[in-house]
Each structure stands twice: as C-alpha cells, then as structure tokens.
Amino acid sequence: FLKTSSLLIAGLVLAACGKQEAAAPAASAAAPSAPPPAAAAKVYVVGTDAAYAPFESQNEKGEIVGFDIDVVSAVAKKAGIEVKFVNTPWEGIFNNLAQGDRDLLVSAITITDERKQTMDFSAPYFDAQQLIAVKADSKIAKFDDLKKLKVGVQTGTTGDEVVSKLIGKTSTAVKRFESTPLALKELESGGVDAVVADNGVVIHYVANNTGAQFKTVADASFTPEQYGLAVKKGNAELLEKINKGLADIKADGTYDKIYTQYFGAAPAAAVK
Ligand code: ARG
C-alpha cells in the first residue's frame, strides 16, 4: 500500500509539474499587452536663462520657476510629454538648441525674422515691448535722449538691437551684460545712465527693488514684440506637439489662469 501511495504521490507531483510547465507559456503569451521595459518615455530638455523674473528665475531652493516655466509645464502636460528645465546662459542658448543639447527653449524669446532663419518658433504666447529703466531723478524722457549716454543691455537681446541701432553697434557707450539683472545693478551703481530691456522684466525689477530708486520710461518708437517657444530648425514633430498643447491651454483657460497669477490681470487678446 505504501509503495502504491508513494507512486501515486509521485505521479501527482509529476502531473502538477507538467501543469505548471504547460501553464508558463500561456502566461507569457498574455504578456504582450504590457509595454516593453526598454521604451522609457523621452524627457525633453528645456533650456532657459533663469535670470529673468518673472518669466524665469531660480528660487531660494535653486528651483527654476516663473511664468514661462508654468506655461511650458502646462503645455507639456496637454501634449503628453515629459520636460526637464535646465538653466542655460543666454549667450549660448541658441547654439545649445542648434547642437541638440536642448530640445526646446523658453526664455522670453522674441520671435524675430533673423532668429527664424536658424530655429523654428511656436505660435506666440506673450506680447512684450522694450522699456527704459532710469534713476528716479533722471531727466531722460524718451528713447532718443539716450543717444549721447551710456546704456546697459543684455548681450544679444532685442534690447541690445534697438540700443545698438540708436547709438551704434560698435560704440563703447553700449554696455553689454551677460544678464539683465547685472545691467540693472550697474544702473544702480551709476555705471550706466539707462537700461533697455523687456517691459515685464523691467517693471518686475523696479517694483521688487525699491531701494534702487528707479523709474521706467516708455517710448512709442519701440515696436511690439511677441515671445515664442523655440525648437531646432526642422523639428516639426516636437513643434506640432507644442503648438497643439499651447492652443489647448489658451482654449481651456489654463493660460489665462497662469497669466493672471503673474500679472494680476487677464491677458490682452492679441496672444490668444
Ligand atoms: N525678449 C528679449 C529677446 O528675445 C530678451 C529675452 C531675454 N531672456 C532671458 N531669459 N534672459 O531678445
């Protein structure tokens, strides 16, 4: 009896093993619906010169924050893509894009015909204009008054372009700085008589640095500018995703919400 039962047990064990073996291929045959582990989602690297509050700056924790960051994060969410922001000096930023070190740029970048030759822009997402910052007691009342003075700009910006046109590209009276805050510091210490930069940044700086005693001077000769997100020339695939996401956040109120959060009022109709 013992012999018989042990044989029976052995037989049962063998049968169970056989069953398991047979079951294994069936289980793996059901697996193909799961994503292959190698296909990790692409993380798009976004370059930004984070010294341009309120558009992009670094907070106390070193995190990159601002209007541009919130806009791109919202766009990415709609587009179903993952993004990572990397602080990138303005002076090399367009090269970084051309060389593929960055997939996308958000940096309060004005869409210009010249830049369009070397990169592709999204639909515009912000209206801007140049604005002059001077000391509160300055007699400067219009852009033309800067002709014979020392003027600070951030190198290679649209502010640099207009001032170079007024004073002369090679004139030593045009003082070029690596960042806009550095130019404004120089105005505070008296090294330059004025700074010309984007209105949003100048207004933000003057309001948040009351000790500097600045005022702003507007001038009707400054032409309207619009910011765009930039991709490498020919990267139609990413540009399409970005434009779709941008259209979505403009349509569903997300854009307005972000805008109001930073600028206190609803945006002008032009960018919508
Ligand atoms: N809008 C200006 C331009 O495109 C200045 C942009 C500077 N942006 C920055 N993050 N520093 O030339």
PDB file of C-alpha atoms and ligand atoms in Angstrom:
ATOM      1  CA  PHE A   1       0.000   0.000   0.000  1.00  0.00           C
ATOM      2  CA  LEU A   2       2.837   2.326   0.948  1.00  0.00           C
ATOM      3  CA  LYS A   3       4.532   1.688  -2.356  1.00  0.00           C
ATOM      4  CA  THR A   4       1.368   2.355  -4.241  1.00  0.00           C
ATOM      5  CA  SER A   5       0.567   5.555  -2.449  1.00  0.00           C
ATOM      6  CA  SER A   6       4.084   6.946  -2.858  1.00  0.00           C
ATOM      7  CA  LEU A   7       3.839   6.175  -6.529  1.00  0.00           C
ATOM      8  CA  LEU A   8       0.534   7.901  -6.565  1.00  0.00           C
ATOM      9  CA  ILE A   9       2.029  10.946  -4.836  1.00  0.00           C
ATOM     10  CA  ALA A  10       4.946  10.942  -7.244  1.00  0.00           C
ATOM     11  CA  GLY A  11       2.519  10.777 -10.101  1.00  0.00           C
ATOM     12  CA  LEU A  12       0.513  13.682  -8.709  1.00  0.00           C
ATOM     13  CA  VAL A  13       3.672  15.729  -8.259  1.00  0.00           C
ATOM     14  CA  LEU A  14       4.737  15.000 -11.808  1.00  0.00           C
ATOM     15  CA  ALA A  15       1.305  15.899 -13.080  1.00  0.00           C
ATOM     16  CA  ALA A  16       1.379  19.158 -11.153  1.00  0.00           C
ATOM     17  CA  CYS A  17       4.818  19.979 -12.573  1.00  0.00           C
ATOM     18  CA  GLY A  18       3.602  19.223 -16.033  1.00  0.00           C
ATOM     19  CA  LYS A  19       0.683  21.515 -15.500  1.00  0.00           C
ATOM     20  CA  GLN A  20       2.920  24.301 -14.352  1.00  0.00           C
ATOM     21  CA  GLU A  21       5.179  23.865 -17.317  1.00  0.00           C
ATOM     22  CA  ALA A  22       2.221  23.934 -19.598  1.00  0.00           C
ATOM     23  CA  ALA A  23       0.834  26.999 -17.877  1.00  0.00           C
ATOM     24  CA  ALA A  24       4.028  29.034 -18.154  1.00  0.00           C
ATOM     25  CA  PRO A  25       3.936  29.664 -21.931  1.00  0.00           C
ATOM     26  CA  ALA A  26       0.279  30.567 -21.643  1.00  0.00           C
ATOM     27  CA  ALA A  27       1.058  33.242 -19.042  1.00  0.00           C
ATOM     28  CA  SER A  28       3.810  34.794 -21.135  1.00  0.00           C
ATOM     29  CA  ALA A  29       1.600  34.646 -24.192  1.00  0.00           C
ATOM     30  CA  ALA A  30      -0.759  37.029 -22.394  1.00  0.00           C
ATOM     31  CA  ALA A  31       2.102  39.440 -21.593  1.00  0.00           C
ATOM     32  CA  PRO A  32       2.496  41.358 -24.898  1.00  0.00           C
ATOM     33  CA  SER A  33      -0.160  43.869 -23.801  1.00  0.00           C
ATOM     34  CA  ALA A  34       2.326  45.239 -21.207  1.00  0.00           C
ATOM     35  CA  PRO A  35       4.789  47.899 -22.542  1.00  0.00           C
ATOM     36  CA  PRO A  36       8.289  46.658 -23.312  1.00  0.00           C
ATOM     37  CA  PRO A  37      10.581  47.793 -20.457  1.00  0.00           C
ATOM     38  CA  ALA A  38      13.127  49.405 -22.821  1.00  0.00           C
ATOM     39  CA  ALA A  39      10.675  52.053 -24.092  1.00  0.00           C
ATOM     40  CA  ALA A  40      11.207  54.685 -21.350  1.00  0.00           C
ATOM     41  CA  ALA A  41       9.441  57.979 -22.169  1.00  0.00           C
ATOM     42  CA  LYS A  42      11.679  60.662 -23.691  1.00  0.00           C
ATOM     43  CA  VAL A  43      12.405  63.589 -21.426  1.00  0.00           C
ATOM     44  CA  TYR A  44      12.639  66.805 -23.434  1.00  0.00           C
ATOM     45  CA  VAL A  45      15.390  69.109 -22.183  1.00  0.00           C
ATOM     46  CA  VAL A  46      14.187  72.712 -21.968  1.00  0.00           C
ATOM     47  CA  GLY A  47      16.818  75.462 -21.887  1.00  0.00           C
ATOM     48  CA  THR A  48      16.068  78.701 -20.065  1.00  0.00           C
ATOM     49  CA  ASP A  49      18.198  81.630 -18.895  1.00  0.00           C
ATOM     50  CA  ALA A  50      16.792  81.702 -15.373  1.00  0.00           C
ATOM     51  CA  ALA A  51      17.752  85.284 -14.530  1.00  0.00           C
ATOM     52  CA  TYR A  52      14.697  86.929 -15.990  1.00  0.00           C
ATOM     53  CA  ALA A  53      11.965  87.233 -13.394  1.00  0.00           C
ATOM     54  CA  PRO A  54       9.021  86.962 -13.536  1.00  0.00           C
ATOM     55  CA  PHE A  55       9.462  84.770 -16.631  1.00  0.00           C
ATOM     56  CA  GLU A  56      12.230  82.504 -15.347  1.00  0.00           C
ATOM     57  CA  SER A  57      14.360  82.687 -12.243  1.00  0.00           C
ATOM     58  CA  GLN A  58      15.764  80.471  -9.510  1.00  0.00           C
ATOM     59  CA  ASN A  59      14.101  80.464  -6.104  1.00  0.00           C
ATOM     60  CA  GLU A  60      15.872  80.059  -2.744  1.00  0.00           C
ATOM     61  CA  LYS A  61      15.836  76.291  -3.206  1.00  0.00           C
ATOM     62  CA  GLY A  62      17.515  76.612  -6.588  1.00  0.00           C
ATOM     63  CA  GLU A  63      14.387  75.524  -8.445  1.00  0.00           C
ATOM     64  CA  ILE A  64      13.631  77.171 -11.770  1.00  0.00           C
ATOM     65  CA  VAL A  65      10.296  78.965 -11.516  1.00  0.00           C
ATOM     66  CA  GLY A  66       8.250  81.579 -13.361  1.00  0.00           C
ATOM     67  CA  PHE A  67       5.565  82.338 -15.908  1.00  0.00           C
ATOM     68  CA  ASP A  68       7.441  80.649 -18.766  1.00  0.00           C
ATOM     69  CA  ILE A  69       8.019  77.548 -16.648  1.00  0.00           C
ATOM     70  CA  ASP A  70       4.335  77.261 -15.762  1.00  0.00           C
ATOM     71  CA  VAL A  71       3.314  77.770 -19.388  1.00  0.00           C
ATOM     72  CA  VAL A  72       5.671  75.089 -20.713  1.00  0.00           C
ATOM     73  CA  SER A  73       4.756  72.681 -17.904  1.00  0.00           C
ATOM     74  CA  ALA A  74       1.063  73.101 -18.753  1.00  0.00           C
ATOM     75  CA  VAL A  75       1.766  72.712 -22.477  1.00  0.00           C
ATOM     76  CA  ALA A  76       3.795  69.550 -21.822  1.00  0.00           C
ATOM     77  CA  LYS A  77       1.001  68.084 -19.727  1.00  0.00           C
ATOM     78  CA  LYS A  78      -1.516  68.649 -22.529  1.00  0.00           C
ATOM     79  CA  ALA A  79       0.905  67.319 -25.127  1.00  0.00           C
ATOM     80  CA  GLY A  80       1.605  64.236 -23.019  1.00  0.00           C
ATOM     81  CA  ILE A  81       5.359  64.807 -22.989  1.00  0.00           C
ATOM     82  CA  GLU A  82       7.861  64.971 -20.156  1.00  0.00           C
ATOM     83  CA  VAL A  83      10.096  68.043 -19.790  1.00  0.00           C
ATOM     84  CA  LYS A  84      13.092  68.967 -17.670  1.00  0.00           C
ATOM     85  CA  PHE A  85      14.247  72.594 -17.282  1.00  0.00           C
ATOM     86  CA  VAL A  86      17.956  73.338 -17.423  1.00  0.00           C
ATOM     87  CA  ASN A  87      19.401  76.743 -16.565  1.00  0.00           C
ATOM     88  CA  THR A  88      21.250  77.855 -19.685  1.00  0.00           C
ATOM     89  CA  PRO A  89      23.181  81.112 -20.173  1.00  0.00           C
ATOM     90  CA  TRP A  90      21.508  83.369 -22.736  1.00  0.00           C
ATOM     91  CA  GLU A  91      24.681  83.853 -24.743  1.00  0.00           C
ATOM     92  CA  GLY A  92      24.989  80.204 -25.762  1.00  0.00           C
ATOM     93  CA  ILE A  93      21.332  79.274 -25.687  1.00  0.00           C
ATOM     94  CA  PHE A  94      20.630  79.312 -29.439  1.00  0.00           C
ATOM     95  CA  ASN A  95      23.771  77.273 -30.110  1.00  0.00           C
ATOM     96  CA  ASN A  96      22.692  74.732 -27.498  1.00  0.00           C
ATOM     97  CA  LEU A  97      19.440  74.312 -29.397  1.00  0.00           C
ATOM     98  CA  ALA A  98      21.117  74.009 -32.804  1.00  0.00           C
ATOM     99  CA  GLN A  99      23.538  71.420 -31.462  1.00  0.00           C
ATOM    100  CA  GLY A 100      20.797  69.342 -29.871  1.00  0.00           C
ATOM    101  CA  ASP A 101      21.901  69.886 -26.241  1.00  0.00           C
ATOM    102  CA  ARG A 102      18.451  71.368 -25.660  1.00  0.00           C
ATOM    103  CA  ASP A 103      15.215  70.215 -27.317  1.00  0.00           C
ATOM    104  CA  LEU A 104      13.201  73.314 -26.549  1.00  0.00           C
ATOM    105  CA  LEU A 105      13.883  76.874 -25.392  1.00  0.00           C
ATOM    106  CA  VAL A 106      11.667  79.026 -23.228  1.00  0.00           C
ATOM    107  CA  SER A 107      13.339  82.250 -22.247  1.00  0.00           C
ATOM    108  CA  ALA A 108      11.066  85.179 -23.022  1.00  0.00           C
ATOM    109  CA  ILE A 109      12.474  84.844 -26.537  1.00  0.00           C
ATOM    110  CA  THR A 110      11.202  87.406 -29.005  1.00  0.00           C
ATOM    111  CA  ILE A 111      10.236  85.933 -32.353  1.00  0.00           C
ATOM    112  CA  THR A 112      12.298  87.788 -34.964  1.00  0.00           C
ATOM    113  CA  ASP A 113      12.814  87.227 -38.700  1.00  0.00           C
ATOM    114  CA  GLU A 114      16.533  86.856 -38.129  1.00  0.00           C
ATOM    115  CA  ARG A 115      16.107  84.154 -35.488  1.00  0.00           C
ATOM    116  CA  LYS A 116      13.568  82.360 -37.684  1.00  0.00           C
ATOM    117  CA  GLN A 117      16.425  81.591 -40.087  1.00  0.00           C
ATOM    118  CA  THR A 118      18.130  79.367 -37.529  1.00  0.00           C
ATOM    119  CA  MET A 119      15.291  77.991 -35.366  1.00  0.00           C
ATOM    120  CA  ASP A 120      11.569  77.324 -35.514  1.00  0.00           C
ATOM    121  CA  PHE A 121       9.113  79.117 -33.252  1.00  0.00           C
ATOM    122  CA  SER A 122       5.783  78.104 -31.781  1.00  0.00           C
ATOM    123  CA  ALA A 123       2.742  80.332 -32.034  1.00  0.00           C
ATOM    124  CA  PRO A 124       3.308  83.477 -29.932  1.00  0.00           C
ATOM    125  CA  TYR A 125       2.462  83.163 -26.252  1.00  0.00           C
ATOM    126  CA  PHE A 126       3.203  86.635 -24.874  1.00  0.00           C
ATOM    127  CA  ASP A 127       3.133  90.287 -26.001  1.00  0.00           C
ATOM    128  CA  ALA A 128       6.069  92.427 -24.975  1.00  0.00           C
ATOM    129  CA  GLN A 129       7.869  95.668 -25.699  1.00  0.00           C
ATOM    130  CA  GLN A 130      11.112  97.367 -24.756  1.00  0.00           C
ATOM    131  CA  LEU A 131      11.070  99.685 -21.740  1.00  0.00           C
ATOM    132  CA  ILE A 132      13.705 102.071 -20.379  1.00  0.00           C
ATOM    133  CA  ALA A 133      14.818 101.973 -16.743  1.00  0.00           C
ATOM    134  CA  VAL A 134      16.480 105.096 -15.306  1.00  0.00           C
ATOM    135  CA  LYS A 135      17.153 106.559 -11.872  1.00  0.00           C
ATOM    136  CA  ALA A 136      14.059 108.163 -10.339  1.00  0.00           C
ATOM    137  CA  ASP A 137      15.607 111.656 -10.573  1.00  0.00           C
ATOM    138  CA  SER A 138      16.733 111.270 -14.202  1.00  0.00           C
ATOM    139  CA  LYS A 139      15.730 113.833 -16.851  1.00  0.00           C
ATOM    140  CA  ILE A 140      15.604 111.174 -19.554  1.00  0.00           C
ATOM    141  CA  ALA A 141      12.100 111.343 -21.038  1.00  0.00           C
ATOM    142  CA  LYS A 142      12.352 109.420 -24.313  1.00  0.00           C
ATOM    143  CA  PHE A 143      14.472 106.837 -26.104  1.00  0.00           C
ATOM    144  CA  ASP A 144      16.208 109.443 -28.285  1.00  0.00           C
ATOM    145  CA  ASP A 145      17.601 111.071 -25.116  1.00  0.00           C
ATOM    146  CA  LEU A 146      19.896 108.038 -24.755  1.00  0.00           C
ATOM    147  CA  LYS A 147      21.854 108.881 -27.926  1.00  0.00           C
ATOM    148  CA  LYS A 148      24.778 110.524 -26.134  1.00  0.00           C
ATOM    149  CA  LEU A 149      24.599 108.438 -22.948  1.00  0.00           C
ATOM    150  CA  LYS A 150      25.878 105.100 -21.607  1.00  0.00           C
ATOM    151  CA  VAL A 151      23.223 102.426 -21.905  1.00  0.00           C
ATOM    152  CA  GLY A 152      23.195  98.942 -20.413  1.00  0.00           C
ATOM    153  CA  VAL A 153      21.668  95.949 -22.223  1.00  0.00           C
ATOM    154  CA  GLN A 154      21.811  92.171 -22.054  1.00  0.00           C
ATOM    155  CA  THR A 155      24.072  90.918 -24.866  1.00  0.00           C
ATOM    156  CA  GLY A 156      22.244  89.710 -27.943  1.00  0.00           C
ATOM    157  CA  THR A 157      18.746  90.624 -26.816  1.00  0.00           C
ATOM    158  CA  THR A 158      16.242  92.730 -28.694  1.00  0.00           C
ATOM    159  CA  GLY A 159      17.134  95.490 -26.205  1.00  0.00           C
ATOM    160  CA  ASP A 160      20.726  95.252 -27.444  1.00  0.00           C
ATOM    161  CA  GLU A 161      19.431  95.508 -31.024  1.00  0.00           C
ATOM    162  CA  VAL A 162      17.424  98.716 -30.561  1.00  0.00           C
ATOM    163  CA  VAL A 163      20.127 100.428 -28.498  1.00  0.00           C
ATOM    164  CA  SER A 164      22.845  99.406 -30.974  1.00  0.00           C
ATOM    165  CA  LYS A 165      20.739 100.902 -33.738  1.00  0.00           C
ATOM    166  CA  LEU A 166      20.341 104.202 -31.867  1.00  0.00           C
ATOM    167  CA  ILE A 167      23.878 104.600 -30.547  1.00  0.00           C
ATOM    168  CA  GLY A 168      25.925 102.477 -32.976  1.00  0.00           C
ATOM    169  CA  LYS A 169      26.770  98.794 -32.726  1.00  0.00           C
ATOM    170  CA  THR A 170      30.471  99.406 -32.110  1.00  0.00           C
ATOM    171  CA  SER A 171      30.071 102.367 -29.774  1.00  0.00           C
ATOM    172  CA  THR A 172      31.602 101.925 -26.331  1.00  0.00           C
ATOM    173  CA  ALA A 173      28.551 103.724 -24.941  1.00  0.00           C
ATOM    174  CA  VAL A 174      26.595 100.473 -25.357  1.00  0.00           C
ATOM    175  CA  LYS A 175      27.437  98.443 -22.260  1.00  0.00           C
ATOM    176  CA  ARG A 176      26.635  94.766 -22.749  1.00  0.00           C
ATOM    177  CA  PHE A 177      25.982  92.442 -19.822  1.00  0.00           C
ATOM    178  CA  GLU A 178      25.619  88.708 -19.520  1.00  0.00           C
ATOM    179  CA  SER A 179      22.262  89.075 -17.759  1.00  0.00           C
ATOM    180  CA  THR A 180      19.621  91.770 -17.412  1.00  0.00           C
ATOM    181  CA  PRO A 181      19.889  91.912 -13.578  1.00  0.00           C
ATOM    182  CA  LEU A 182      23.620  92.672 -13.972  1.00  0.00           C
ATOM    183  CA  ALA A 183      22.804  95.581 -16.277  1.00  0.00           C
ATOM    184  CA  LEU A 184      20.268  96.898 -13.753  1.00  0.00           C
ATOM    185  CA  LYS A 185      22.834  96.593 -10.920  1.00  0.00           C
ATOM    186  CA  GLU A 186      25.154  98.730 -12.999  1.00  0.00           C
ATOM    187  CA  LEU A 187      22.422 101.347 -13.347  1.00  0.00           C
ATOM    188  CA  GLU A 188      22.054 101.358  -9.586  1.00  0.00           C
ATOM    189  CA  SER A 189      25.781 101.935  -9.079  1.00  0.00           C
ATOM    190  CA  GLY A 190      25.849 104.661 -11.738  1.00  0.00           C
ATOM    191  CA  GLY A 191      27.965 102.854 -14.335  1.00  0.00           C
ATOM    192  CA  VAL A 192      25.275 103.362 -16.974  1.00  0.00           C
ATOM    193  CA  ASP A 193      22.619 106.071 -17.403  1.00  0.00           C
ATOM    194  CA  ALA A 194      19.821 103.754 -18.504  1.00  0.00           C
ATOM    195  CA  VAL A 195      18.956 100.120 -19.201  1.00  0.00           C
ATOM    196  CA  VAL A 196      16.740  98.984 -22.045  1.00  0.00           C
ATOM    197  CA  ALA A 197      15.066  95.594 -21.653  1.00  0.00           C
ATOM    198  CA  ASP A 198      11.709  93.808 -21.908  1.00  0.00           C
ATOM    199  CA  ASN A 199       8.889  95.666 -20.147  1.00  0.00           C
ATOM    200  CA  GLY A 200       7.774  92.746 -17.981  1.00  0.00           C
ATOM    201  CA  VAL A 201      11.235  92.281 -16.519  1.00  0.00           C
ATOM    202  CA  VAL A 202      11.922  95.997 -16.004  1.00  0.00           C
ATOM    203  CA  ILE A 203       8.561  96.536 -14.290  1.00  0.00           C
ATOM    204  CA  HIS A 204       9.116  93.495 -12.060  1.00  0.00           C
ATOM    205  CA  TYR A 205      12.628  94.626 -11.108  1.00  0.00           C
ATOM    206  CA  VAL A 206      11.621  98.210 -10.322  1.00  0.00           C
ATOM    207  CA  ALA A 207       8.711  97.000  -8.167  1.00  0.00           C
ATOM    208  CA  ASN A 208      10.843  94.477  -6.271  1.00  0.00           C
ATOM    209  CA  ASN A 209      13.949  96.615  -5.786  1.00  0.00           C
ATOM    210  CA  THR A 210      12.500  99.828  -4.410  1.00  0.00           C
ATOM    211  CA  GLY A 211      15.841 100.598  -2.758  1.00  0.00           C
ATOM    212  CA  ALA A 212      17.369 101.096  -6.207  1.00  0.00           C
ATOM    213  CA  GLN A 213      15.084 104.134  -6.796  1.00  0.00           C
ATOM    214  CA  PHE A 214      14.342 103.527 -10.456  1.00  0.00           C
ATOM    215  CA  LYS A 215      11.552 104.701 -12.701  1.00  0.00           C
ATOM    216  CA  THR A 216      10.503 103.496 -16.127  1.00  0.00           C
ATOM    217  CA  VAL A 217      10.262 105.473 -19.363  1.00  0.00           C
ATOM    218  CA  ALA A 218       8.140 104.159 -22.231  1.00  0.00           C
ATOM    219  CA  ASP A 219       8.647 105.201 -25.841  1.00  0.00           C
ATOM    220  CA  ALA A 220       6.236 104.883 -28.754  1.00  0.00           C
ATOM    221  CA  SER A 221       9.085 104.105 -31.156  1.00  0.00           C
ATOM    222  CA  PHE A 222       9.542 100.623 -29.678  1.00  0.00           C
ATOM    223  CA  THR A 223       7.880  98.074 -31.922  1.00  0.00           C
ATOM    224  CA  PRO A 224       5.632  95.355 -30.461  1.00  0.00           C
ATOM    225  CA  GLU A 225       7.355  92.036 -29.778  1.00  0.00           C
ATOM    226  CA  GLN A 226       6.000  88.539 -29.180  1.00  0.00           C
ATOM    227  CA  TYR A 227       7.571  85.651 -27.321  1.00  0.00           C
ATOM    228  CA  GLY A 228       7.684  82.155 -28.757  1.00  0.00           C
ATOM    229  CA  LEU A 229       8.974  78.741 -27.733  1.00  0.00           C
ATOM    230  CA  ALA A 230      11.867  77.653 -29.938  1.00  0.00           C
ATOM    231  CA  VAL A 231      12.757  74.221 -31.313  1.00  0.00           C
ATOM    232  CA  LYS A 232      15.657  73.165 -33.523  1.00  0.00           C
ATOM    233  CA  LYS A 233      15.066  74.115 -37.143  1.00  0.00           C
ATOM    234  CA  GLY A 234      13.098  71.313 -38.761  1.00  0.00           C
ATOM    235  CA  ASN A 235      11.900  69.616 -35.563  1.00  0.00           C
ATOM    236  CA  ALA A 236       8.318  69.590 -36.816  1.00  0.00           C
ATOM    237  CA  GLU A 237       7.337  66.669 -34.619  1.00  0.00           C
ATOM    238  CA  LEU A 238       8.020  68.489 -31.350  1.00  0.00           C
ATOM    239  CA  LEU A 239       6.776  71.819 -32.674  1.00  0.00           C
ATOM    240  CA  GLU A 240       3.431  70.281 -33.570  1.00  0.00           C
ATOM    241  CA  LYS A 241       3.035  68.853 -30.069  1.00  0.00           C
ATOM    242  CA  ILE A 242       3.965  72.181 -28.505  1.00  0.00           C
ATOM    243  CA  ASN A 243       1.600  74.197 -30.698  1.00  0.00           C
ATOM    244  CA  LYS A 244      -1.234  71.788 -30.006  1.00  0.00           C
ATOM    245  CA  GLY A 245      -0.620  71.990 -26.245  1.00  0.00           C
ATOM    246  CA  LEU A 246      -0.369  75.763 -26.409  1.00  0.00           C
ATOM    247  CA  ALA A 247      -3.660  76.026 -28.300  1.00  0.00           C
ATOM    248  CA  ASP A 248      -5.248  73.723 -25.716  1.00  0.00           C
ATOM    249  CA  ILE A 249      -4.149  75.783 -22.700  1.00  0.00           C
ATOM    250  CA  LYS A 250      -5.253  79.006 -24.408  1.00  0.00           C
ATOM    251  CA  ALA A 251      -8.653  77.456 -25.133  1.00  0.00           C
ATOM    252  CA  ASP A 252      -9.397  75.870 -21.762  1.00  0.00           C
ATOM    253  CA  GLY A 253      -8.492  78.807 -19.508  1.00  0.00           C
ATOM    254  CA  THR A 254      -5.217  77.373 -18.164  1.00  0.00           C
ATOM    255  CA  TYR A 255      -3.194  80.075 -19.908  1.00  0.00           C
ATOM    256  CA  ASP A 256      -5.367  82.882 -18.522  1.00  0.00           C
ATOM    257  CA  LYS A 257      -5.061  81.412 -15.052  1.00  0.00           C
ATOM    258  CA  ILE A 258      -1.254  81.374 -15.226  1.00  0.00           C
ATOM    259  CA  TYR A 259      -1.164  84.866 -16.740  1.00  0.00           C
ATOM    260  CA  THR A 260      -3.388  86.334 -14.042  1.00  0.00           C
ATOM    261  CA  GLN A 261      -1.281  84.654 -11.359  1.00  0.00           C
ATOM    262  CA  TYR A 262       1.824  86.513 -12.555  1.00  0.00           C
ATOM    263  CA  PHE A 263       0.494  89.751 -13.976  1.00  0.00           C
ATOM    264  CA  GLY A 264      -2.621  90.320 -11.901  1.00  0.00           C
ATOM    265  CA  ALA A 265      -4.996  90.840 -14.804  1.00  0.00           C
ATOM    266  CA  ALA A 266      -6.353  88.907 -17.756  1.00  0.00           C
ATOM    267  CA  PRO A 267      -4.077  88.855 -20.825  1.00  0.00           C
ATOM    268  CA  ALA A 268      -4.530  91.060 -23.882  1.00  0.00           C
ATOM    269  CA  ALA A 269      -6.483  89.420 -26.662  1.00  0.00           C
ATOM    270  CA  ALA A 270      -3.580  89.547 -29.116  1.00  0.00           C
ATOM    271  CA  VAL A 271      -1.737  86.453 -27.894  1.00  0.00           C
ATOM    272  CA  LYS A 272      -4.915  84.408 -27.821  1.00  0.00           C
TER     273      LYS A 272
HETATM  274  N1  ARG B   1      12.906  89.206 -25.337  1.00  0.00           N
HETATM  275  C1  ARG B   1      14.289  89.521 -25.440  1.00  0.00           C
HETATM  276  C2  ARG B   1      14.914  88.810 -26.604  1.00  0.00           C
HETATM  277  O1  ARG B   1      14.381  87.858 -27.078  1.00  0.00           O
HETATM  278  C3  ARG B   1      15.074  89.227 -24.177  1.00  0.00           C
HETATM  279  C4  ARG B   1      14.994  87.838 -23.693  1.00  0.00           C
HETATM  280  C5  ARG B   1      15.998  87.521 -22.613  1.00  0.00           C
HETATM  281  N2  ARG B   1      15.605  86.366 -21.912  1.00  0.00           N
HETATM  282  C6  ARG B   1      16.247  85.877 -20.830  1.00  0.00           C
HETATM  283  N3  ARG B   1      15.738  84.864 -20.196  1.00  0.00           N
HETATM  284  N4  ARG B   1      17.357  86.419 -20.445  1.00  0.00           N
HETATM  285  O2  ARG B   1      15.957  89.164 -27.051  1.00  0.00           O
END
